């Protein structure tokens, strides 16, 4: 199940909720010492978002997306589109010799 398809199932209304969900998940698996390759999908995402919006400083990906998306519901769409673009870029760079 994808958050984008059914945000109400995850009690998600904005990108901030996604960030809290992700952070809680990350803390839980780190606390339990669980290896999770899904977290690798986000490695470098913060820098990708900062570069995409030409942002410097210590802003996190969720605050940048929240600022530039305009509305809570739009922030989820912007996040999803950026994540798909980021993953595509990751696949392209990993397949390049």
XYZ file of C-alpha atoms in Angstrom:
97
model
C 0.000 0.000 0.000
C 1.335 3.426 -0.933
C 0.824 6.565 1.162
C 0.023 8.491 -1.999
C -2.808 6.126 -2.925
C -4.459 6.084 0.508
C -3.090 8.855 2.754
C -6.046 8.517 5.131
C -4.919 4.984 6.008
C -1.699 6.472 7.388
C -3.315 9.601 8.889
C -1.264 11.681 6.456
C -2.487 15.091 5.360
C 0.771 16.855 4.555
C 4.458 16.366 3.917
C 5.124 17.060 7.591
C 3.097 13.942 8.466
C 5.169 11.900 6.001
C 8.331 13.195 7.648
C 7.072 12.226 11.122
C 6.048 8.785 9.866
C 9.462 8.268 8.224
C 11.357 9.556 11.274
C 9.418 7.299 13.649
C 10.032 4.307 11.415
C 13.729 5.106 11.154
C 14.111 5.492 14.927
C 12.209 2.259 15.587
C 14.340 0.106 13.309
C 17.560 1.703 14.516
C 16.547 1.122 18.140
C 15.768 -2.516 17.418
C 18.942 -2.978 15.364
C 17.017 -4.023 12.277
C 18.645 -3.727 8.856
C 16.241 -2.127 6.391
C 17.217 -1.538 2.785
C 14.142 0.677 2.272
C 15.945 3.474 4.104
C 18.583 3.382 1.383
C 15.957 4.840 -0.977
C 16.175 8.094 0.970
C 19.960 8.311 1.159
C 20.850 11.560 -0.604
C 17.220 12.672 -0.942
C 17.748 15.739 1.241
C 20.588 16.994 -0.955
C 18.580 16.176 -4.085
C 15.672 18.338 -2.883
C 18.001 21.152 -1.819
C 19.666 21.124 -5.248
C 16.316 20.940 -7.039
C 15.060 24.099 -5.314
C 18.499 25.746 -5.090
C 18.338 25.903 -1.288
C 21.342 26.309 0.972
C 21.526 26.019 4.724
C 20.240 23.425 7.114
C 16.686 23.023 5.807
C 15.294 19.498 5.673
C 13.603 17.993 2.623
C 10.147 18.140 4.176
C 10.380 21.852 5.073
C 11.621 22.736 1.579
C 8.809 20.781 -0.075
C 6.290 22.291 2.339
C 7.491 25.817 1.561
C 7.482 25.456 -2.225
C 4.315 23.379 -2.614
C 1.853 25.984 -1.350
C -0.769 23.659 0.151
C -0.786 20.563 2.340
C -2.429 18.364 -0.261
C -0.110 19.631 -2.992
C 2.906 18.910 -0.784
C 2.169 15.179 -0.990
C 2.082 15.312 -4.788
C 5.296 17.346 -4.931
C 6.965 14.857 -2.559
C 5.873 11.888 -4.632
C 7.054 13.451 -7.890
C 10.423 14.399 -6.393
C 10.883 10.945 -4.889
C 10.134 9.266 -8.222
C 12.575 11.592 -9.996
C 15.206 10.933 -7.303
C 14.808 7.167 -7.629
C 15.034 7.398 -11.417
C 18.222 9.429 -11.091
C 19.622 6.879 -8.628
C 18.893 4.003 -11.002
C 20.437 5.890 -13.911
C 23.601 6.739 -12.011
C 23.997 3.197 -10.635
C 23.667 1.653 -14.101
C 26.206 4.006 -15.648
C 29.679 2.399 -15.752
